[in-house]
XYZ file of C-alpha atoms in Angstrom:
688
model
C 48.181 -18.342 54.396
C 47.935 -14.631 53.679
C 44.764 -13.384 51.762
C 47.186 -12.236 48.911
C 48.377 -15.870 48.529
C 44.861 -17.308 49.027
C 43.565 -14.868 46.101
C 46.143 -16.151 43.839
C 45.389 -19.936 44.616
C 41.779 -19.106 44.036
C 42.420 -17.463 40.567
C 44.388 -20.434 39.560
C 41.745 -22.778 40.782
C 38.992 -21.151 39.017
C 40.917 -21.815 35.923
C 41.163 -25.505 36.399
C 39.028 -28.025 34.278
C 37.992 -29.960 37.450
C 36.660 -29.459 40.823
C 39.627 -28.811 43.400
C 40.086 -28.940 47.050
C 41.485 -25.663 48.384
C 42.586 -25.617 52.064
C 42.269 -22.181 54.013
C 43.067 -22.472 57.680
C 40.601 -25.099 59.047
C 38.263 -24.828 55.932
C 37.649 -26.074 52.506
C 36.444 -24.434 49.239
C 35.178 -26.206 46.037
C 35.593 -24.055 43.095
C 34.391 -24.886 39.366
C 35.877 -24.383 36.201
C 35.027 -21.305 34.198
C 31.962 -22.111 32.334
C 32.659 -22.606 28.615
C 30.355 -21.689 25.806
C 28.544 -24.817 24.710
C 25.170 -26.230 23.822
C 21.991 -25.503 25.419
C 21.521 -29.008 26.671
C 24.829 -29.101 28.761
C 24.824 -28.685 32.404
C 27.224 -25.700 33.256
C 28.281 -25.735 36.989
C 29.723 -22.935 39.126
C 30.592 -22.509 42.870
C 30.141 -19.857 45.568
C 31.601 -19.341 49.072
C 29.119 -16.404 50.066
C 25.786 -17.512 48.948
C 25.496 -14.321 46.763
C 27.888 -14.436 43.974
C 29.582 -17.390 42.042
C 33.341 -17.906 41.387
C 32.773 -16.427 37.921
C 30.537 -13.434 38.965
C 27.052 -14.529 38.669
C 24.978 -12.942 41.483
C 22.133 -15.113 42.770
C 19.549 -15.730 45.455
C 18.270 -19.147 46.666
C 14.909 -20.616 47.602
C 15.042 -23.932 48.888
C 17.176 -25.982 46.382
C 16.747 -23.805 43.538
C 18.753 -20.679 42.575
C 17.821 -17.619 40.403
C 20.321 -15.457 38.824
C 20.028 -11.821 39.931
C 23.064 -9.995 38.123
C 26.403 -10.177 36.773
C 29.780 -8.653 37.898
C 32.074 -10.282 35.580
C 33.758 -9.301 32.427
C 33.297 -12.244 30.121
C 31.719 -11.300 26.692
C 30.518 -14.944 26.021
C 28.276 -16.133 28.944
C 27.242 -19.568 29.636
C 24.735 -19.032 32.415
C 25.246 -21.991 35.153
C 22.598 -24.539 35.562
C 23.881 -25.538 39.018
C 25.684 -23.592 41.827
C 27.655 -25.610 44.607
C 27.861 -23.656 47.959
C 31.110 -24.735 49.426
C 32.334 -24.008 53.059
C 35.601 -23.420 54.761
C 35.363 -26.815 56.815
C 37.784 -29.582 55.731
C 38.028 -33.095 56.684
C 41.575 -34.104 57.491
C 43.002 -37.341 56.593
C 46.088 -39.068 57.849
C 49.150 -37.175 56.577
C 47.230 -33.814 56.599
C 45.364 -34.307 53.002
C 42.013 -32.789 52.617
C 38.711 -34.051 50.999
C 35.554 -32.323 50.032
C 32.852 -31.662 52.532
C 30.129 -34.307 52.210
C 27.729 -31.750 53.312
C 28.291 -29.051 50.422
C 24.987 -27.677 49.145
C 24.114 -27.634 45.427
C 21.412 -25.386 44.045
C 19.687 -26.006 40.696
C 19.514 -22.739 38.732
C 16.046 -22.480 37.155
C 15.338 -18.477 36.643
C 16.760 -15.278 35.504
C 15.624 -12.445 37.735
C 14.038 -9.102 36.537
C 16.663 -6.653 35.345
C 19.568 -9.330 35.795
C 21.628 -8.306 33.023
C 19.807 -5.112 32.134
C 22.051 -2.322 30.607
C 25.184 -4.531 30.576
C 27.121 -3.347 27.732
C 29.976 -5.920 27.533
C 28.026 -9.082 27.008
C 27.961 -10.174 23.423
C 26.664 -13.781 23.620
C 24.516 -15.445 25.979
C 23.706 -19.314 26.427
C 21.027 -20.505 28.587
C 20.877 -24.248 28.961
C 18.441 -26.852 29.785
C 17.480 -30.413 29.130
C 17.849 -33.944 30.650
C 20.981 -34.910 32.797
C 22.506 -38.358 32.676
C 19.898 -39.593 35.143
C 17.112 -38.503 32.836
C 16.093 -35.559 35.274
C 15.139 -32.059 33.816
C 17.645 -29.337 34.469
C 17.959 -25.841 33.486
C 16.345 -22.120 33.016
C 12.662 -22.346 33.043
C 11.893 -18.596 33.534
C 13.542 -15.267 32.183
C 12.218 -12.280 34.144
C 11.125 -8.877 32.891
C 13.967 -6.746 31.445
C 16.347 -9.300 31.952
C 18.784 -8.364 29.136
C 17.064 -5.179 28.511
C 19.208 -2.762 26.722
C 22.283 -4.811 26.454
C 23.601 -3.022 23.485
C 26.268 -5.290 22.487
C 24.306 -8.328 22.696
C 24.273 -10.210 19.347
C 23.446 -14.006 20.176
C 21.281 -15.584 22.613
C 20.286 -19.233 23.030
C 17.091 -20.050 24.840
C 16.918 -23.549 26.305
C 14.087 -26.213 25.555
C 13.084 -25.961 29.192
C 12.064 -22.185 29.143
C 8.372 -21.621 29.522
C 8.233 -17.977 30.476
C 10.042 -15.065 29.002
C 9.119 -11.685 30.908
C 8.289 -8.321 29.468
C 11.028 -6.512 27.590
C 13.371 -9.257 28.361
C 15.460 -8.463 25.063
C 14.041 -4.937 24.307
C 16.515 -2.274 22.999
C 19.184 -4.957 22.445
C 20.083 -3.052 19.167
C 22.810 -5.382 18.156
C 20.742 -8.727 18.379
C 20.857 -10.618 15.294
C 20.663 -14.337 16.404
C 18.071 -15.768 18.499
C 18.126 -19.663 18.886
C 15.644 -21.843 20.673
C 16.794 -25.298 21.488
C 14.958 -28.238 20.048
C 12.039 -29.529 22.134
C 10.653 -26.178 23.416
C 7.034 -26.334 23.239
C 6.415 -22.757 23.716
C 8.847 -20.505 22.057
C 9.902 -20.704 18.340
C 12.266 -18.789 16.010
C 10.646 -18.031 12.499
C 12.672 -16.218 9.989
C 14.735 -14.750 12.853
C 12.149 -13.491 15.231
C 11.195 -15.049 18.580
C 7.528 -16.078 18.992
C 5.571 -17.420 22.006
C 3.237 -20.268 20.652
C 0.018 -21.447 22.335
C -1.476 -24.396 20.970
C -5.284 -24.433 20.540
C -7.852 -26.553 18.879
C -6.089 -27.050 15.492
C -3.938 -24.062 14.792
C -2.246 -22.475 17.651
C -1.925 -18.770 18.211
C 1.238 -16.693 18.132
C 2.706 -13.846 19.913
C 5.756 -11.910 18.599
C 8.092 -11.619 21.509
C 11.138 -10.240 19.999
C 12.211 -9.078 16.525
C 15.984 -9.166 16.098
C 16.798 -5.518 16.207
C 20.250 -5.743 14.556
C 18.582 -7.195 11.339
C 19.177 -4.517 8.683
C 15.913 -5.225 6.590
C 13.766 -2.050 6.267
C 10.580 -3.789 6.118
C 8.812 -6.238 8.523
C 6.856 -8.965 6.828
C 5.009 -11.361 9.060
C 5.835 -14.995 7.962
C 3.072 -16.885 6.152
C 3.245 -19.447 8.870
C 2.447 -17.019 11.548
C 0.360 -14.387 9.764
C -3.178 -16.316 9.864
C -3.016 -16.677 13.711
C -0.631 -13.823 15.109
C -2.701 -12.111 17.829
C -0.343 -10.005 19.588
C 2.850 -7.933 19.465
C 4.675 -8.446 22.633
C 5.858 -5.438 24.859
C 8.963 -3.839 23.349
C 8.921 -6.416 20.511
C 10.446 -3.796 18.157
C 11.942 -1.404 20.595
C 15.205 0.132 19.450
C 15.352 -0.946 15.876
C 17.516 1.203 13.921
C 16.646 0.012 10.456
C 13.010 -0.763 10.116
C 11.081 1.656 7.940
C 8.092 -0.042 7.328
C 5.901 -2.420 9.354
C 2.596 -4.018 8.354
C 0.458 -6.132 10.901
C -1.892 -8.733 9.438
C -5.582 -8.667 10.478
C -5.805 -11.263 13.182
C -3.616 -9.001 15.418
C -5.641 -7.760 18.345
C -3.138 -6.425 20.768
C -0.075 -4.264 20.361
C 1.890 -4.133 23.755
C 3.586 -1.350 25.699
C 6.581 0.289 23.740
C 6.212 -2.019 20.901
C 7.705 0.423 18.359
C 9.451 2.700 20.849
C 12.915 4.139 19.766
C 12.372 2.864 16.051
C 14.273 6.023 14.775
C 13.617 5.212 11.021
C 10.231 3.889 11.033
C 8.021 5.885 8.545
C 5.020 3.595 8.049
C 3.015 1.242 10.470
C -0.152 -0.310 9.109
C -2.515 -1.304 11.798
C -5.141 -3.994 11.394
C -8.909 -3.014 11.413
C -9.593 -5.702 14.203
C -7.023 -4.211 16.560
C -8.503 -3.780 20.049
C -5.488 -2.448 22.204
C -2.421 -0.207 21.644
C -0.140 -0.225 24.677
C 1.500 2.767 26.507
C 4.440 4.536 24.684
C 3.859 2.317 21.869
C 5.493 4.823 19.449
C 7.378 6.798 21.809
C 10.343 8.405 19.917
C 9.576 6.960 16.704
C 11.101 10.249 15.372
C 10.805 9.745 11.613
C 7.040 8.733 11.745
C 4.984 11.275 9.557
C 1.448 9.978 9.810
C -0.506 7.229 11.192
C -3.971 5.760 11.359
C -5.730 4.367 14.354
C -8.212 1.855 13.661
C -11.864 1.928 14.733
C -12.386 0.069 17.990
C -9.509 1.799 19.838
C -10.952 3.626 22.860
C -7.908 4.759 24.576
C -4.653 6.321 23.395
C -2.493 5.186 26.373
C 0.088 7.265 28.172
C 2.844 8.541 26.197
C 1.878 6.684 23.060
C 3.273 9.122 20.428
C 5.659 11.080 22.980
C 8.580 12.815 21.141
C 7.261 11.574 17.689
C 8.968 14.743 16.341
C 7.986 14.306 12.683
C 4.437 13.372 13.363
C 2.165 15.710 11.255
C -1.115 13.869 10.790
C -3.005 11.411 13.177
C -6.042 9.906 11.815
C -8.291 8.873 14.890
C -11.373 6.704 15.237
C -14.663 8.112 16.399
C -14.647 5.281 19.101
C -12.015 6.955 20.934
C -12.760 8.161 24.361
C -9.588 8.958 26.194
C -6.237 10.493 25.314
C -3.816 9.638 27.949
C -1.122 11.639 29.910
C 1.757 12.819 27.544
C 0.140 11.061 24.546
C 1.592 13.604 21.973
C 4.060 15.424 24.417
C 6.985 16.935 22.064
C 5.581 16.301 18.816
C 6.940 19.253 17.378
C 5.516 18.852 13.668
C 1.890 18.917 14.743
C 0.340 22.070 13.553
C -3.456 21.465 14.381
C -5.308 18.627 16.092
C -8.948 17.661 16.046
C -10.055 15.763 19.145
C -12.846 13.269 18.138
C -16.142 13.962 19.250
C -16.574 11.068 21.501
C -13.405 11.918 23.557
C -14.344 12.575 27.360
C -10.969 13.079 28.923
C -7.541 14.373 27.975
C -4.789 13.480 30.412
C -1.886 15.613 31.836
C 0.625 17.152 29.277
C -1.153 15.350 26.511
C 0.003 17.997 24.047
C 2.915 19.615 26.190
C 5.798 20.944 24.199
C 4.000 20.626 20.751
C 5.758 23.974 19.876
C 4.293 24.374 16.550
C 0.595 23.489 17.488
C -1.551 26.273 16.430
C -5.142 24.977 16.674
C -6.994 22.536 18.846
C -10.325 21.563 18.264
C -11.935 20.224 21.586
C -15.588 18.914 21.586
C -18.550 19.456 24.091
C -18.159 15.828 25.527
C -14.614 16.492 26.792
C -15.377 17.258 30.460
C -11.957 16.325 31.975
C -8.927 18.147 30.815
C -5.719 17.529 32.731
C -2.838 19.959 34.035
C -0.380 21.299 31.557
C -2.076 19.893 28.506
C -0.849 22.573 26.253
C 2.011 23.833 28.181
C 4.798 25.073 25.885
C 2.405 25.763 23.011
C 0.755 28.804 21.695
C -2.357 27.112 20.650
C -5.532 28.656 19.854
C -8.482 26.211 21.364
C -11.424 25.755 18.958
C -14.403 24.972 21.351
C -18.121 25.620 22.232
C -19.348 28.509 24.229
C -19.520 27.504 27.771
C -17.855 24.038 27.154
C -15.284 22.694 29.512
C -12.743 23.352 26.978
C -13.572 27.302 27.076
C -13.351 27.114 30.652
C -9.990 25.514 30.642
C -8.654 28.073 28.028
C -9.960 30.972 30.120
C -8.337 29.716 33.312
C -5.085 29.223 31.565
C -4.792 32.181 29.326
C -5.301 30.595 25.854
C -7.081 32.332 23.100
C -10.345 30.422 22.147
C -12.473 30.418 18.776
C -16.053 29.425 18.701
C -17.224 26.339 17.385
C -20.595 24.618 16.582
C -21.351 21.039 16.356
C -22.279 19.259 13.080
C -23.953 15.834 13.288
C -24.477 13.440 10.606
C -27.431 11.037 11.055
C -28.754 7.993 9.213
C -32.386 8.941 8.950
C -34.818 11.828 9.199
C -35.947 11.038 12.704
C -32.263 11.993 13.872
C -32.195 8.719 16.037
C -28.989 7.240 14.877
C -25.956 9.490 14.785
C -23.001 8.434 12.431
C -20.594 10.844 13.552
C -20.240 14.497 14.797
C -17.562 17.128 14.828
C -16.574 20.577 16.151
C -16.506 23.148 13.246
C -15.076 26.579 13.630
C -17.488 29.295 12.900
C -17.642 30.204 9.136
C -15.691 26.978 8.172
C -16.932 23.765 6.597
C -17.509 20.229 8.098
C -16.184 17.226 6.583
C -18.676 14.409 5.821
C -18.129 10.877 7.091
C -17.531 8.020 4.649
C -20.675 6.063 4.362
C -20.940 2.570 2.949
C -22.811 2.606 -0.388
C -25.703 0.715 -1.487
C -26.174 -1.162 -4.813
C -28.225 0.804 -7.405
C -28.510 3.987 -5.150
C -26.695 7.131 -4.532
C -26.538 8.832 -1.206
C -26.525 12.779 -0.602
C -26.830 14.782 2.542
C -30.315 16.574 3.488
C -28.597 19.842 3.929
C -25.446 22.059 3.460
C -22.521 21.866 6.144
C -20.671 24.531 4.803
C -19.932 28.174 6.291
C -21.052 26.835 9.510
C -22.657 29.441 11.597
C -24.947 27.502 14.146
C -25.139 23.793 15.463
C -26.191 21.771 12.285
C -27.691 18.150 11.742
C -28.105 16.569 8.425
C -29.304 12.890 7.434
C -28.789 10.510 4.556
C -30.955 10.650 1.578
C -30.923 7.741 -0.785
C -32.075 7.908 -4.436
C -32.341 5.125 -6.954
C -29.792 5.429 -9.640
C -30.670 5.237 -13.503
C -28.545 4.480 -16.386
C -28.127 7.342 -18.897
C -26.212 6.150 -21.946
C -24.434 8.655 -24.153
C -23.505 7.402 -27.673
C -21.211 9.111 -30.103
C -21.458 6.717 -33.233
C -19.171 8.871 -35.249
C -16.208 8.763 -32.936
C -17.266 5.157 -31.741
C -17.434 5.947 -27.987
C -20.179 5.528 -25.288
C -20.478 6.747 -21.770
C -22.914 5.395 -19.283
C -23.751 8.004 -16.419
C -25.393 6.814 -13.244
C -28.168 9.500 -12.555
C -30.016 9.698 -9.241
C -33.791 9.659 -9.507
C -35.271 13.076 -9.787
C -32.149 14.808 -11.161
C -30.961 15.851 -14.636
C -28.144 13.766 -16.224
C -24.880 15.843 -17.129
C -23.737 14.782 -20.492
C -20.015 14.137 -21.199
C -18.090 17.047 -22.274
C -16.909 15.677 -25.596
C -15.375 17.961 -28.154
C -14.229 17.461 -31.901
C -12.236 20.151 -33.577
C -14.354 22.340 -36.215
C -17.679 20.953 -34.571
C -20.265 21.801 -32.073
C -22.025 19.160 -30.275
C -25.779 18.591 -29.786
C -27.966 15.653 -28.801
C -30.789 14.038 -30.818
C -32.851 13.027 -27.972
C -34.119 15.607 -25.090
C -32.491 15.196 -21.664
C -35.142 15.397 -19.043
C -34.693 17.578 -16.026
C -35.911 14.799 -13.778
C -34.646 11.253 -14.620
C -37.132 8.554 -13.826
C -35.841 5.739 -16.150
C -32.970 4.379 -18.197
C -32.505 5.900 -21.619
C -30.139 6.599 -24.249
C -29.013 9.873 -25.968
C -27.061 10.053 -29.254
C -24.617 12.558 -30.449
C -25.222 15.050 -33.381
C -22.070 16.948 -34.666
C -22.547 20.154 -36.799
C -19.677 21.590 -38.761
C -18.816 25.204 -37.270
C -18.158 26.614 -40.836
C -20.674 24.855 -43.100
C -23.510 24.099 -40.760
C -23.347 20.401 -42.254
C -24.701 17.879 -39.822
C -23.106 14.414 -39.196
C -26.018 12.484 -38.108
C -26.421 10.505 -34.770
C -26.155 7.159 -36.684
C -23.190 8.026 -38.678
C -20.017 5.926 -38.135
C -16.763 7.534 -38.173
C -14.576 6.295 -41.326
C -11.408 4.556 -40.738
C -8.129 6.679 -40.381
C -6.279 7.817 -43.305
C -4.058 5.137 -44.707
C -6.011 1.988 -43.269
C -6.155 -0.615 -45.927
C -9.124 -2.177 -47.042
C -9.463 -5.321 -49.289
C -12.597 -5.854 -51.255
C -12.906 -8.396 -54.140
C -9.775 -8.481 -56.468
C -8.763 -4.985 -55.053
C -6.748 -3.601 -52.320
C -7.447 -0.050 -51.104
C -6.386 2.558 -48.816
C -8.453 5.280 -47.090
C -7.565 8.632 -48.666
C -9.944 10.746 -47.070
C -11.492 10.090 -43.421
C -14.000 12.941 -43.802
C -17.382 12.057 -42.455
C -19.017 13.847 -45.234
C -16.912 12.339 -48.005
C -14.803 9.492 -47.079
C -12.720 8.295 -49.979
C -10.490 5.457 -51.124
C -7.598 5.002 -53.353
C -6.747 1.624 -55.353
C -3.289 0.602 -54.250
C -3.063 -3.081 -55.350
C -4.481 -6.220 -56.821
C -5.674 -8.798 -54.156
C -5.775 -11.569 -56.532
C -2.695 -11.748 -58.915
C -4.413 -14.186 -61.279
C -7.637 -12.320 -61.786
C -8.191 -11.349 -65.411
C -11.064 -8.922 -64.882
C -10.696 -5.959 -62.746
C -13.590 -3.554 -61.906
C -12.798 -0.426 -59.952
C -16.298 0.253 -58.328
C -17.883 3.639 -57.679
C -18.051 2.918 -53.985
C -16.868 0.409 -51.291
C -18.716 -0.227 -47.938
C -16.690 -1.192 -45.024
C -17.422 -0.969 -41.177
C -20.710 0.607 -41.654
C -19.074 3.629 -43.873
C -19.422 3.789 -47.540
C -16.375 5.288 -49.297
C -16.031 6.689 -52.858
C -13.275 5.266 -54.917
C -11.731 8.394 -56.634
C -7.983 7.515 -57.350
C -5.662 4.798 -58.697
C -2.301 4.990 -57.022
C 1.016 4.912 -58.856
C 2.150 1.343 -59.564
C -1.186 -0.149 -58.434
C -0.993 -3.020 -61.018
C 2.403 -2.492 -62.355
C 3.654 -5.622 -64.262
C 0.431 -7.723 -63.751
C 0.361 -10.149 -66.916
C -3.220 -11.625 -65.894
C -5.408 -8.625 -66.330
C -7.158 -8.677 -69.717
C -10.274 -6.409 -68.892
C -10.505 -3.404 -66.708
C -13.512 -1.197 -65.756
C -13.041 2.292 -64.367
C -16.011 3.478 -62.743
C -17.417 7.143 -62.566
C -15.816 8.397 -59.323
C -12.215 7.870 -60.408
C -10.587 11.391 -60.636
C -6.833 10.541 -61.091
C -5.037 7.680 -62.540
C -1.327 7.930 -61.457
C 1.941 7.109 -62.772
C 2.651 3.335 -63.821
C -0.517 2.081 -62.320
C -0.877 -0.354 -65.253
C 2.677 -0.283 -66.671
C 3.425 -3.309 -68.666
C 0.206 -5.067 -68.133
C 0.792 -6.845 -71.489
C -2.310 -8.767 -71.680
C -4.684 -5.750 -70.950
C -6.818 -5.297 -74.114
C -9.918 -3.865 -72.896
C -10.376 -0.796 -70.710
C -13.835 0.807 -70.154
C -13.517 4.113 -68.725
C -16.933 5.258 -67.166
C -15.719 8.117 -65.273
C -16.215 11.769 -66.683
C -14.168 13.729 -64.223
C -10.714 12.371 -64.546
C -8.304 15.332 -64.513
C -5.164 13.470 -65.216
C -3.455 10.308 -66.357
C 0.057 10.388 -65.181
C 3.317 9.194 -66.902
C 3.249 5.928 -68.221
C 0.012 4.776 -66.630
C -0.754 2.614 -69.444
C 2.621 2.263 -71.210
C 3.398 -1.323 -72.219
C -0.294 -2.689 -72.294
C -1.421 -4.901 -75.179
C -0.529 -3.422 -78.624
C -4.191 -4.007 -79.899
C -5.770 -2.520 -76.711
C -8.896 -0.555 -77.000
C -10.386 2.058 -74.733
C -14.314 2.718 -74.396
C -15.620 5.750 -73.031
C -18.391 8.261 -73.545
C -18.636 10.272 -76.930
C -18.240 13.363 -74.980
C -14.957 12.473 -73.446
C -13.201 10.762 -76.426
C -11.289 13.836 -77.465
C -10.120 14.863 -73.995
C -9.184 11.355 -72.744
C -7.193 10.796 -76.156
C -4.731 13.525 -75.207
C -4.509 12.211 -71.602
C -3.929 8.564 -72.865
C -0.836 9.806 -75.141
C 0.461 11.437 -71.957
C 0.045 8.184 -69.937
C 2.115 6.114 -72.557
C -0.374 5.059 -75.414
C 1.156 6.508 -78.654
C -1.860 5.816 -80.713
C -4.812 5.166 -78.599
C -7.824 3.410 -80.177
C -10.998 4.863 -78.373
C -14.579 3.652 -79.269
C -18.047 4.757 -77.768
C -19.003 3.177 -74.665
């Protein structure tokens, strides 16, 4: 049989749904059906004639009776990876009549692993089903391990099914699979779980187990990663490459329990703008943020000692990096290509800066390097025009001189906890003539902290220590405006009063403010009118706002003047419509303020038929229109006020026809004329 005919027969045989015996010369082959997409619990069989590649294109190697998939040369987009491979030979057994039968010595291999890089970079695969479970005889079969970078950068891969038998998934196995949206783990797997779309490794412990985030589904279009509530309390690690290649995430917040972030965890996250790293973080992997080109700022928590190689390489938008005092090593290429960095202060505890750490940071103008930095690699600032701020005679100064960089002299400013200078909080290099920045110090209840000396305009090495003073409460009170402010004042210093103002008045204080505070005390405001010099005493309460309604006894008033010197009210209504006797008092007290009652508003008691007796006391100056109009039973009116200037239209029109007005002899003539204007044609007036 020619090779062309044999190839055609083989292609046809591969498409059959069952094993077929194919003659070739004096040998036989067993070819399996093309694996169909199926459940992760189903066995999938394939065949090979050369011990390297199956009939459908899976490359493999064997060890004993087990096979490992090492690659794929086929074109199928939906892969069901075989769980067994039969190795067939060209030997045949001939029956009478020339028929053939399978070789009883054909070898079968159980596929148990996917090798490192097996499918890495394959751009055609869209779905992958890895199978495993129990066969009809109750024996376990299927994939147990998936190697490092097994499916790395399979950019078209959207769906993968991981079998219940898988106990190991290698580093970066699914990293940079930018279309991946659907990860499934078959029921029964005791190590891997999918929770809210992401793949986690789970280690059972005493009580609650611990989680590692293995892979985030990079095709997910969400802009924020929120750790699920089930996982957050015990999420200990972000696996290597877990977010590598996300094209949508902008914000990632990691919970407190996370201790480790693996290599390349956030590499190539092109839209990532904010990452919140927990305070307890102990390790950040190499190239953790490489090419996160939108990231503008990041804070590395205390406890991190090393910025591993390439950590922020090509983070082109990175302008600010907040580094901890615990840092001791800046690795090779840590900030290479960070084009937005303009200045950088190496923390005081850093002893080593690796090769090309700031290479191609083309806008970097200043880099401050401390005395402790004794190892500076090659090409650290290549491609920059940086000025190195450093101590005279330091390793950084020597490096700058040897490599043609401009230098500017710095001094060390150290901050200590006490005046014995035995416990340093932090130190920093400060360029000559500039100011140091004090570290944040945790407060103490009831005390204030200051520094023992100045750390501005630095001209020499400087050290300062904490100075703690007891705090006293100084209370400033403005009764008139109803406000109080309590100022915490350090012992031995003078309290600074609040900057209160009031239009037309100047402020002073009744009590003296001592230059050195040694106890709690209260100071009260005194307001003086800028024009008249009249004083509003410290205990005066401010009147209510103009228009505020006040009810006292049978009368309803409104504030007419809110002046502190002369607060006044006007009568606007009768609170008790059944009251027969109404007295308008000289003053009304309300809210600690005594108001004069100076006016009766228009229509105040218009139409009231209950009132029979009315007394108008001495502070009234105006009785307005229709205020007692048609009070037809009003018969006795006492007017004690001598300062009334007007009684307006119909103020008393329609009262009792035999009404009698009582007033002082001196006012009878004047008020008679006013009463006629107020609607009383022939007023009867008697002496009060």
